[in-house]
CSV table of C-alpha atoms and ligand atoms in Angstrom, one decimal:
chain,number,residue,atom,x,y,z
A,45,MET,CA,199.8,-59.1,65.7
A,46,TYR,CA,203.3,-57.6,66.2
A,47,GLU,CA,204.2,-59.8,69.1
A,48,PHE,CA,204.8,-62.7,66.7
A,49,ALA,CA,207.7,-60.8,65.2
A,50,VAL,CA,209.7,-61.1,68.4
A,51,THR,CA,208.7,-64.7,69.1
A,52,PRO,CA,211.7,-66.9,68.3
A,53,ALA,CA,210.4,-68.8,65.3
A,54,VAL,CA,212.5,-71.8,65.8
A,55,THR,CA,212.0,-72.5,69.4
A,56,ASN,CA,209.0,-74.5,70.7
A,57,ILE,CA,208.7,-72.3,73.8
A,58,ARG,CA,206.1,-74.6,75.5
A,59,ARG,CA,207.8,-78.0,75.2
A,60,ARG,CA,211.4,-78.8,74.8
A,61,GLY,CA,212.7,-81.1,72.2
A,62,VAL,CA,210.9,-82.8,69.3
A,63,GLU,CA,208.3,-85.4,69.7
A,64,ILE,CA,208.5,-88.8,68.1
A,65,SER,CA,205.3,-89.6,66.2
A,66,GLU,CA,206.2,-93.1,65.0
A,67,VAL,CA,208.9,-95.8,65.5
A,68,ALA,CA,209.4,-98.3,62.7
A,69,PRO,CA,209.4,-101.9,63.9
A,70,ASP,CA,212.9,-103.5,64.1
A,71,SER,CA,214.5,-100.2,63.6
A,72,LEU,CA,217.4,-98.6,65.5
A,73,GLY,CA,214.8,-96.5,67.3
A,74,ALA,CA,212.8,-99.5,68.3
A,75,GLU,CA,216.1,-101.2,69.6
A,76,MET,CA,216.6,-98.2,71.8
A,77,ASP,CA,213.1,-98.7,73.2
A,78,LEU,CA,212.0,-95.3,71.9
A,79,GLU,CA,208.2,-94.9,71.6
A,80,SER,CA,205.8,-92.5,70.0
A,81,GLY,CA,205.2,-89.6,72.4
A,82,ASP,CA,208.8,-89.6,73.7
A,83,ARG,CA,210.7,-86.3,73.2
A,84,ILE,CA,214.3,-86.0,72.0
A,85,ILE,CA,215.7,-83.1,74.0
A,86,LYS,CA,219.4,-83.2,73.1
A,87,VAL,CA,221.7,-84.9,70.7
A,88,ASN,CA,225.4,-85.1,71.9
A,89,GLY,CA,224.7,-82.2,74.2
A,90,ARG,CA,223.2,-80.0,71.5
A,91,VAL,CA,219.7,-78.8,71.9
A,92,VAL,CA,217.1,-80.2,69.5
A,93,ARG,CA,214.2,-77.8,68.7
A,94,ASP,CA,212.6,-79.8,65.8
A,95,TYR,CA,213.3,-82.6,63.4
A,96,LEU,CA,215.5,-80.5,61.3
A,97,ASP,CA,217.8,-80.1,64.3
A,98,PHE,CA,217.7,-83.7,65.0
A,99,ARG,CA,218.6,-84.5,61.4
A,100,PHE,CA,221.4,-81.8,61.5
A,101,HIS,CA,222.9,-82.9,64.8
A,102,THR,CA,222.8,-86.7,63.9
A,103,ALA,CA,224.1,-86.3,60.3
A,104,GLY,CA,227.4,-88.1,59.9
A,105,GLU,CA,227.6,-89.1,63.6
A,106,THR,CA,228.1,-92.7,64.5
A,107,ASP,CA,228.5,-92.3,68.3
A,108,LEU,CA,225.5,-90.7,69.8
A,109,VAL,CA,224.1,-89.7,73.2
A,110,LEU,CA,220.5,-88.8,73.1
A,111,GLU,CA,218.7,-87.1,76.0
A,112,VAL,CA,215.1,-88.3,76.0
A,113,ARG,CA,212.1,-87.2,78.0
A,114,LYS,CA,209.9,-90.3,78.0
A,115,LYS,CA,206.2,-90.2,77.5
A,116,SER,CA,205.9,-91.3,81.2
A,117,GLY,CA,207.9,-88.2,82.3
A,118,GLU,CA,211.2,-90.1,83.0
A,119,ASP,CA,214.4,-88.7,81.7
A,120,TRP,CA,216.7,-91.2,79.8
A,121,GLU,CA,220.1,-90.9,78.4
A,122,VAL,CA,220.5,-93.3,75.5
A,123,GLU,CA,223.9,-94.1,74.1
A,124,LEU,CA,224.2,-95.7,70.8
A,125,GLU,CA,226.5,-96.6,68.0
A,126,ARG,CA,225.2,-96.8,64.5
A,127,SER,CA,226.8,-97.5,61.2
A,128,GLU,CA,227.2,-94.6,58.8
A,129,GLY,CA,224.0,-93.5,57.3
A,130,GLU,CA,221.9,-96.1,59.3
A,131,ASP,CA,218.3,-94.8,59.6
A,132,PHE,CA,216.8,-94.4,63.0
A,133,GLY,CA,213.3,-95.5,61.9
A,134,LEU,CA,211.8,-92.5,63.6
A,135,ALA,CA,209.1,-90.1,62.4
A,136,PHE,CA,208.5,-86.8,64.1
A,137,GLU,CA,205.7,-84.4,64.8
A,138,GLN,CA,205.1,-81.7,62.2
A,139,ILE,CA,206.8,-78.4,62.5
A,140,VAL,CA,204.5,-75.8,64.0
A,141,PRO,CA,204.8,-72.8,61.7
A,142,ARG,CA,205.9,-69.5,62.9
A,143,GLN,CA,203.3,-66.8,62.2
A,144,CYS,CA,204.0,-63.7,60.2
A,145,ALA,CA,203.9,-60.1,61.4
A,146,ASN,CA,202.9,-58.4,58.2
A,147,ALA,CA,199.6,-57.0,57.2
A,148,CYS,CA,199.8,-57.5,53.4
A,149,ILE,CA,196.9,-55.8,51.6
A,150,PHE,CA,196.4,-58.9,49.5
A,151,CYS,CA,196.8,-61.5,52.2
A,152,PHE,CA,194.7,-64.6,51.5
A,153,CYS,CA,193.4,-64.5,55.1
A,154,ASN,CA,191.5,-61.3,54.2
A,155,GLY,CA,189.7,-63.3,51.6
A,156,ASN,CA,188.3,-66.0,53.8
A,157,PRO,CA,184.6,-66.1,54.9
A,158,ALA,CA,184.4,-65.3,58.6
A,159,ASP,CA,183.3,-68.8,59.4
A,160,ALA,CA,186.2,-70.5,57.6
A,161,ARG,CA,188.2,-73.2,59.3
A,162,PRO,CA,190.8,-71.7,61.7
A,163,SER,CA,193.6,-73.3,59.8
A,164,LEU,CA,192.8,-71.1,56.8
A,165,PHE,CA,193.7,-68.1,59.0
A,166,ILE,CA,197.2,-69.3,59.7
A,167,LYS,CA,199.7,-66.8,58.4
A,168,ASP,CA,202.8,-68.9,58.2
A,169,GLU,CA,206.2,-67.3,57.7
A,170,ASP,CA,208.7,-69.9,58.5
A,171,VAL,CA,212.1,-70.3,56.9
A,172,ARG,CA,212.1,-74.0,57.8
A,173,LEU,CA,208.9,-74.6,55.8
A,174,SER,CA,210.4,-72.5,53.0
A,175,PHE,CA,213.4,-74.9,52.9
A,176,LEU,CA,211.3,-78.1,53.3
A,177,TYR,CA,208.2,-77.3,51.1
A,178,GLY,CA,209.0,-74.1,49.2
A,179,ASN,CA,206.7,-71.9,51.3
A,180,TYR,CA,207.4,-68.2,50.8
A,181,THR,CA,208.6,-65.9,53.5
A,182,THR,CA,209.1,-62.2,53.3
A,183,LEU,CA,212.2,-62.2,55.7
A,184,THR,CA,210.7,-59.0,57.3
A,185,SER,CA,210.8,-60.4,60.8
A,186,ILE,CA,213.3,-63.0,60.5
A,187,THR,CA,215.4,-63.4,63.8
A,188,GLU,CA,219.1,-63.6,64.2
A,189,ASP,CA,218.7,-67.1,65.4
A,190,GLU,CA,216.9,-68.0,62.2
A,191,MET,CA,219.4,-66.3,60.0
A,192,ARG,CA,222.3,-68.2,61.7
A,193,ARG,CA,220.4,-71.4,61.4
A,194,ILE,CA,219.7,-71.1,57.6
A,195,VAL,CA,223.5,-70.7,57.1
A,196,GLU,CA,224.8,-73.2,59.6
A,197,GLN,CA,222.3,-75.9,58.6
A,198,ARG,CA,222.4,-75.0,54.9
A,199,LEU,CA,218.6,-74.5,54.7
A,200,SER,CA,218.9,-73.8,51.0
A,201,PRO,CA,217.1,-73.0,48.8
A,202,GLN,CA,214.9,-70.3,50.4
A,203,TYR,CA,211.8,-68.9,48.7
A,204,VAL,CA,211.3,-65.2,49.3
A,205,SER,CA,208.3,-63.1,48.6
A,206,VAL,CA,209.9,-59.8,47.3
A,207,HIS,CA,206.8,-58.4,45.6
A,208,ALA,CA,208.7,-55.1,44.7
A,209,THR,CA,212.3,-53.9,45.2
A,210,ASP,CA,211.0,-50.3,45.4
A,211,LEU,CA,211.0,-49.9,49.1
A,212,ASP,CA,207.9,-47.6,49.3
A,213,VAL,CA,205.9,-50.1,47.2
A,214,ARG,CA,207.0,-53.2,49.2
A,215,ALA,CA,206.2,-51.5,52.6
A,216,TYR,CA,202.8,-50.5,51.2
A,217,LEU,CA,202.0,-53.9,50.0
A,218,LEU,CA,203.2,-55.7,53.2
A,219,GLY,CA,201.4,-53.1,55.4
A,220,ILE,CA,204.6,-52.3,57.4
A,221,ASP,CA,207.1,-49.5,57.7
A,222,LYS,CA,209.9,-49.0,55.3
A,223,GLU,CA,212.6,-50.0,57.8
A,224,ARG,CA,211.1,-53.4,58.3
A,225,ALA,CA,210.3,-53.8,54.6
A,226,ASP,CA,213.9,-53.4,53.7
A,227,ILE,CA,215.5,-56.8,53.6
A,228,SER,CA,218.5,-55.9,51.4
A,229,THR,CA,221.1,-56.6,54.2
A,230,LYS,CA,219.5,-59.9,55.2
A,231,LEU,CA,219.2,-61.0,51.6
A,232,SER,CA,222.8,-60.2,50.9
A,233,ARG,CA,223.9,-62.0,53.9
A,234,LEU,CA,222.1,-65.1,52.8
A,235,LEU,CA,223.4,-64.8,49.3
A,236,ASP,CA,227.0,-64.2,50.5
A,237,ALA,CA,226.7,-67.4,52.6
A,238,GLY,CA,225.9,-69.3,49.4
A,239,ILE,CA,222.2,-69.8,50.2
A,240,GLU,CA,220.2,-70.1,47.0
A,241,VAL,CA,217.1,-67.8,46.8
A,242,HIS,CA,214.0,-68.0,44.5
A,243,ALA,CA,212.0,-64.8,44.6
A,244,GLN,CA,208.3,-64.3,44.2
A,245,VAL,CA,206.1,-61.4,43.1
A,246,VAL,CA,202.4,-61.3,43.7
A,247,LEU,CA,201.3,-58.9,41.0
A,248,CYS,CA,198.7,-56.4,42.0
A,249,PRO,CA,197.4,-54.2,39.2
A,250,GLY,CA,198.2,-50.5,39.6
A,251,ILE,CA,200.6,-51.1,42.5
A,252,ASN,CA,203.7,-53.3,41.7
A,253,ASP,CA,203.1,-53.7,37.9
A,254,GLY,CA,204.5,-51.5,35.1
A,255,GLU,CA,207.8,-49.8,35.8
A,256,VAL,CA,207.9,-51.1,39.4
A,257,LEU,CA,207.8,-54.7,38.0
A,258,THR,CA,210.5,-54.0,35.4
A,259,LYS,CA,212.7,-52.6,38.1
A,260,THR,CA,212.0,-55.5,40.4
A,261,ILE,CA,213.0,-58.0,37.8
A,262,GLU,CA,216.1,-56.1,36.8
A,263,ASP,CA,217.2,-55.7,40.4
A,264,LEU,CA,216.7,-59.3,41.2
A,265,ALA,CA,218.3,-60.4,37.9
A,266,ALA,CA,221.4,-58.4,38.9
A,267,GLU,CA,221.9,-61.1,41.6
A,268,TYR,CA,221.7,-64.0,39.2
A,269,PRO,CA,222.8,-66.8,39.7
A,270,ARG,CA,222.7,-66.2,43.4
A,271,ILE,CA,219.0,-65.4,43.0
A,272,THR,CA,218.0,-68.2,40.7
A,273,SER,CA,214.5,-67.2,39.5
A,274,VAL,CA,211.6,-64.9,40.1
A,275,ALA,CA,208.0,-66.2,39.8
A,276,ILE,CA,205.4,-63.7,39.0
A,277,VAL,CA,201.9,-64.8,40.0
A,278,PRO,CA,198.6,-62.8,39.8
A,279,LEU,CA,196.7,-61.4,42.7
A,280,GLY,CA,193.6,-63.6,43.5
A,281,LEU,CA,190.6,-62.1,45.1
A,282,THR,CA,187.7,-63.9,46.6
A,283,ARG,CA,184.3,-62.3,47.0
A,284,TYR,CA,185.3,-61.4,50.6
A,285,ASN,CA,188.1,-59.1,49.5
A,286,THR,CA,186.6,-55.7,49.5
A,287,ASP,CA,189.7,-53.6,50.0
A,288,ALA,CA,189.4,-50.7,47.7
A,289,ARG,CA,193.2,-50.6,47.2
A,290,LEU,CA,193.1,-53.8,45.2
A,291,THR,CA,192.1,-54.2,41.6
A,292,ARG,CA,191.1,-57.4,40.0
A,293,VAL,CA,193.4,-59.0,37.4
A,294,THR,CA,191.7,-59.0,34.1
A,295,PRO,CA,192.5,-60.9,30.8
A,296,GLU,CA,193.7,-57.6,29.3
A,297,PHE,CA,196.0,-56.9,32.2
A,298,CYS,CA,197.5,-60.5,31.8
A,299,ARG,CA,198.1,-59.8,28.1
A,300,GLU,CA,199.9,-56.6,28.9
A,301,VAL,CA,202.1,-58.3,31.5
A,302,ILE,CA,203.0,-61.1,29.1
A,303,ASP,CA,204.1,-58.6,26.5
A,304,GLN,CA,206.0,-56.5,29.0
A,305,VAL,CA,207.8,-59.4,30.8
A,306,GLY,CA,208.3,-61.2,27.4
A,307,ARG,CA,210.5,-58.3,26.3
A,308,ILE,CA,212.5,-58.4,29.5
A,309,GLN,CA,212.8,-62.3,29.2
A,310,LYS,CA,214.2,-61.9,25.7
A,311,GLU,CA,216.9,-59.5,26.9
A,312,LEU,CA,217.7,-61.5,30.0
A,313,HIS,CA,218.0,-64.7,28.0
A,314,ALA,CA,220.5,-63.1,25.6
A,315,ARG,CA,222.5,-61.8,28.6
A,316,LEU,CA,222.2,-64.6,31.2
A,317,GLY,CA,221.1,-67.6,29.2
A,318,THR,CA,217.9,-67.9,31.2
A,319,ASN,CA,214.5,-66.2,31.2
A,320,PHE,CA,214.9,-65.8,34.9
A,321,ALA,CA,211.5,-64.1,35.3
A,322,LEU,CA,208.7,-66.6,34.9
A,323,LEU,CA,205.1,-65.9,34.8
A,324,GLY,CA,202.5,-68.1,36.6
A,325,ASP,CA,200.4,-70.4,34.4
A,326,GLU,CA,197.3,-68.4,35.6
A,327,ILE,CA,198.5,-65.3,33.7
A,328,TYR,CA,198.6,-67.2,30.3
A,329,LEU,CA,195.3,-69.0,31.0
A,330,ARG,CA,193.5,-65.8,31.9
A,331,ALA,CA,195.0,-64.0,29.0
A,332,GLY,CA,193.9,-66.7,26.6
A,333,ARG,CA,197.5,-67.1,25.4
A,334,ARG,CA,199.5,-70.2,24.7
A,335,ILE,CA,201.4,-71.7,27.6
A,336,PRO,CA,205.2,-71.4,26.7
A,337,ALA,CA,207.2,-74.4,25.5
A,338,ARG,CA,209.2,-76.6,27.7
A,339,ALA,CA,212.5,-74.7,27.1
A,340,HIS,CA,211.0,-71.5,28.5
A,341,TYR,CA,211.0,-72.9,32.0
A,342,GLY,CA,214.5,-74.3,32.3
A,343,ASP,CA,214.4,-76.8,35.1
A,344,TYR,CA,211.0,-75.5,36.4
A,345,PRO,CA,212.5,-73.7,39.4
A,346,GLN,CA,209.1,-72.7,40.9
A,347,ILE,CA,206.7,-75.3,39.5
A,348,GLU,CA,205.0,-75.7,42.9
A,349,ASP,CA,203.9,-72.1,42.7
A,350,GLY,CA,202.0,-72.9,39.5
A,351,VAL,CA,204.8,-71.7,37.2
A,352,GLY,CA,205.2,-74.3,34.4
A,353,MET,CA,202.9,-76.8,36.0
A,354,VAL,CA,200.5,-76.8,32.9
A,355,ARG,CA,203.4,-77.2,30.5
A,356,SER,CA,205.0,-80.0,32.4
A,357,PHE,CA,201.7,-81.9,32.6
A,358,LYS,CA,200.8,-81.4,29.0
A,359,ASN,CA,204.3,-82.7,28.0
A,360,GLU,CA,204.2,-85.7,30.3
A,361,PHE,CA,200.7,-86.5,29.2
A,362,ALA,CA,201.7,-86.4,25.5
A,363,LYS,CA,204.7,-88.6,26.2
A,364,LEU,CA,202.5,-91.2,27.8
A,365,VAL,CA,200.0,-91.1,25.0
A,366,ARG,CA,202.8,-91.6,22.4
A,367,ARG,CA,204.2,-94.5,24.3
A,368,LEU,CA,200.8,-96.2,24.5
A,369,GLU,CA,200.2,-95.7,20.8
A,370,ARG,CA,203.7,-97.2,20.1
A,371,GLU,CA,202.6,-100.2,22.2
A,372,ASP,CA,199.3,-100.4,20.3
A,373,TRP,CA,197.4,-100.1,23.6
A,374,THR,CA,193.7,-100.1,23.6
A,375,SER,CA,191.4,-99.1,26.4
A,376,ASP,CA,189.4,-101.8,28.2
A,377,GLY,CA,186.4,-99.9,27.0
A,378,ASN,CA,185.4,-99.3,30.5
A,379,LYS,CA,186.9,-95.8,30.9
A,380,SER,CA,183.8,-93.6,31.4
A,381,GLY,CA,184.0,-91.0,34.0
A,382,THR,CA,183.9,-87.4,35.1
A,383,ILE,CA,186.9,-85.2,35.8
A,384,PHE,CA,186.3,-82.2,37.8
A,385,THR,CA,188.8,-79.3,37.9
A,386,GLY,CA,189.0,-75.5,38.4
A,387,THR,CA,187.5,-73.4,35.8
A,388,LEU,CA,190.7,-71.9,34.5
A,389,PHE,CA,192.4,-75.2,33.8
A,390,ALA,CA,189.3,-77.0,32.6
A,391,PRO,CA,189.5,-75.9,28.9
A,392,VAL,CA,193.1,-77.0,28.7
A,393,LEU,CA,192.4,-80.4,30.2
A,394,LYS,CA,189.2,-80.8,28.1
A,395,GLU,CA,191.2,-80.4,24.9
A,396,MET,CA,193.6,-83.1,26.1
A,397,ILE,CA,190.9,-85.5,27.2
A,398,ASP,CA,188.9,-85.0,24.1
A,399,ASP,CA,192.0,-86.1,22.1
A,400,LEU,CA,192.4,-89.1,24.5
A,401,ASN,CA,188.7,-90.1,23.9
A,402,ALA,CA,189.2,-90.0,20.2
A,403,ARG,CA,192.5,-92.0,20.2
A,404,PHE,CA,191.5,-94.7,22.7
A,405,ARG,CA,187.7,-94.9,22.5
A,406,MET,CA,187.1,-93.6,26.0
A,407,SER,CA,184.2,-91.6,27.3
A,408,LEU,CA,185.7,-89.1,29.8
A,409,VAL,CA,184.2,-85.7,30.4
A,410,VAL,CA,185.9,-82.8,31.9
A,411,GLU,CA,183.7,-80.5,34.1
A,412,PRO,CA,184.7,-77.1,35.3
A,413,LEU,CA,183.9,-76.7,38.9
A,414,GLU,CA,182.9,-73.2,40.0
A,415,ASN,CA,184.1,-72.0,43.4
A,416,GLY,CA,180.9,-71.2,45.3
A,417,TYR,CA,182.6,-71.0,48.6
A,418,PHE,CA,185.2,-68.2,47.9
A,419,GLY,CA,183.6,-66.9,44.7
A,420,GLY,CA,185.3,-63.9,43.1
A,421,ASP,CA,188.0,-64.8,40.6
A,422,VAL,CA,189.2,-67.9,42.5
A,423,SER,CA,189.5,-70.5,39.8
A,424,VAL,CA,192.3,-72.7,41.1
A,425,ALA,CA,191.6,-76.3,42.0
A,426,GLY,CA,193.2,-76.1,45.5
A,427,LEU,CA,190.4,-73.9,46.9
A,428,LEU,CA,187.4,-75.9,45.8
A,429,THR,CA,185.3,-77.6,48.4
A,430,GLY,CA,183.0,-80.5,49.0
A,431,GLN,CA,180.0,-78.3,48.7
A,432,ASP,CA,181.2,-77.2,45.2
A,433,LEU,CA,181.2,-80.9,44.2
A,434,LEU,CA,177.9,-81.6,45.6
A,435,SER,CA,176.3,-78.7,43.7
A,436,ALA,CA,177.7,-80.2,40.5
A,437,ARG,CA,176.4,-83.7,41.1
A,438,ASP,CA,173.9,-83.4,38.1
A,439,ARG,CA,176.9,-83.2,35.9
A,440,VAL,CA,178.4,-86.6,37.0
A,441,THR,CA,178.5,-89.2,34.3
A,442,GLY,CA,180.2,-92.6,33.8
A,443,ASN,CA,181.4,-94.8,36.6
A,444,PHE,CA,184.0,-92.8,38.5
A,445,VAL,CA,184.9,-89.2,39.4
A,446,CYS,CA,188.3,-87.6,39.5
A,447,ILE,CA,189.0,-84.5,41.5
A,448,PRO,CA,192.2,-82.5,42.0
A,449,LYS,CA,194.3,-83.8,44.9
A,450,GLN,CA,194.9,-80.2,46.1
A,451,MET,CA,191.2,-80.2,47.2
A,452,LEU,CA,192.2,-82.4,50.1
A,453,LYS,CA,194.3,-81.5,53.2
A,454,SER,CA,197.9,-82.7,52.7
A,455,ASP,CA,197.6,-85.2,55.5
A,456,ASP,CA,194.0,-86.2,55.5
A,457,ALA,CA,191.1,-87.0,53.1
A,458,ILE,CA,189.2,-83.8,54.1
A,459,MET,CA,188.2,-80.8,52.0
A,460,LEU,CA,188.4,-77.1,53.0
A,461,ASP,CA,184.8,-77.1,54.2
A,462,GLY,CA,185.5,-80.1,56.4
A,463,MET,CA,183.7,-82.6,54.1
A,464,LYS,CA,185.3,-86.0,53.9
A,465,LEU,CA,186.2,-87.6,50.6
A,466,SER,CA,184.1,-90.7,51.6
A,467,GLU,CA,181.1,-88.5,52.2
A,468,VAL,CA,181.4,-86.9,48.8
A,469,SER,CA,181.8,-90.3,47.2
A,470,ARG,CA,178.5,-91.5,48.9
A,471,ALA,CA,176.7,-88.4,47.9
A,472,LEU,CA,177.8,-88.6,44.2
A,473,GLY,CA,177.2,-92.3,44.2
A,474,GLN,CA,180.5,-93.0,42.5
A,475,PRO,CA,184.1,-93.8,43.6
A,476,VAL,CA,185.9,-90.4,43.8
A,477,HIS,CA,189.7,-90.5,43.1
A,478,ALA,CA,191.7,-87.4,44.4
A,479,VAL,CA,194.6,-87.3,42.1
A,480,ASN,CA,197.4,-85.0,40.9
A,481,LEU,CA,198.0,-84.4,37.3
A,482,GLN,CA,200.6,-87.2,37.0
A,483,GLU,CA,198.3,-89.7,38.9
A,484,LEU,CA,195.4,-88.7,36.7
A,485,ALA,CA,197.4,-89.7,33.6
A,486,THR,CA,198.2,-93.0,35.2
A,487,LEU,CA,194.8,-93.7,36.3
A,488,LEU,CA,193.2,-93.0,32.8
A,489,LEU,CA,196.0,-94.7,30.9
A,490,ASN,CA,196.8,-97.7,33.0
A,491,LYS,CA,196.7,-101.1,31.3
A,492,ASN,CA,194.3,-102.8,33.6
B,107,LIG,S1,200.4,-62.6,52.6
B,107,LIG,FE1,201.8,-64.0,53.7
B,107,LIG,S2,203.3,-62.5,54.5
B,107,LIG,FE2,201.5,-61.3,54.0
B,107,LIG,S3,200.2,-61.1,55.8
B,107,LIG,FE3,199.5,-62.8,54.6
B,107,LIG,S4,200.7,-64.6,55.5
B,107,LIG,FE4,201.8,-62.8,56.2
């Protein structure tokens, strides 16, 4: 596995340049006779490794020379002038993620069934994806090339999995030696260069909790505002995680963490004006405690990591309901359907939907969907499968079904077990809408 550590992450070593996947009609790209399948190799003499490079090298440039390897194998040199900010009308191939070189004891890959889709075993650790999508990296095997690129191209913010600032504990969790686990110099270099960093801790009972956690939060907070926030999310174990070093997260553990971190948040808020350390929604839900108020989360710095997502949804939903009430809106009387979601979030959603049913005379039912594929304490919506839905078909009522959008691949209507949305819809005998929380609110409360 270690060979990945020395593979330049930012270079596509097999094929030069970046491939164009789509050219918009009547765009600048179309005028230049560019086609999907062509590869842009250089811009004004500068090598292009991926679309971030293309974006960086073309930014602010009006006179451009592109070196293009055509799909046919010909090499073209294309000269063009464009007005400032004019779009090329080009879409590019997705970035192939760099693989990580760690052996984290809690790695999600260890929790996959042996026959899971190969994509579930991809251990991405890529600073480009961190910048683009908020994916976390550990910085343990970041190359000099990547470090320079983050700074030069301002790939900020970066999301960093710290887990513990105690070096022994970090090395143990990541399954690497202390020398590689120590990212203090790299982190300082990024922070000194003005790169914003958000940190993450995956909390493993008995390993990086208690005093180790307190120290981690305090060490990171010492760098505030250069380090903007730390998200603390619980370890999740499937039934396939049998590593004896790992202990399952219990409701009692979550309550202790809320109390411990609550005290630190209070102190940090008084000192820094921010809670800085934010607990994942899952911790409150597992603990059976109330989700904190809006102000607790500031500007929701790590909402995509499930930190404040529930609060944000509840507030947006309540706002929408209030607006409809002001407008004297009434349902068309045809809103009768089943909403499936993960077991942890289901009680929260049920309370909201029951309220909606009462206010607007709807007949919506929230059904918790157990995860039969991964089992264990996996209760998040993103890991549910088509089979899970089929095994709940007896619970479908009404004339439509909603499922969480995270159940689908980001670029295709396929679930983790390979089942297509259309197949599920046929099997359930109902239209199935895959929606995120905002889309769910709009779908249920539209005026049509
Ligand atoms: S948890 Fe992340 S960093 Fe750790 S081994 Fe898995 S993919 Fe790599």
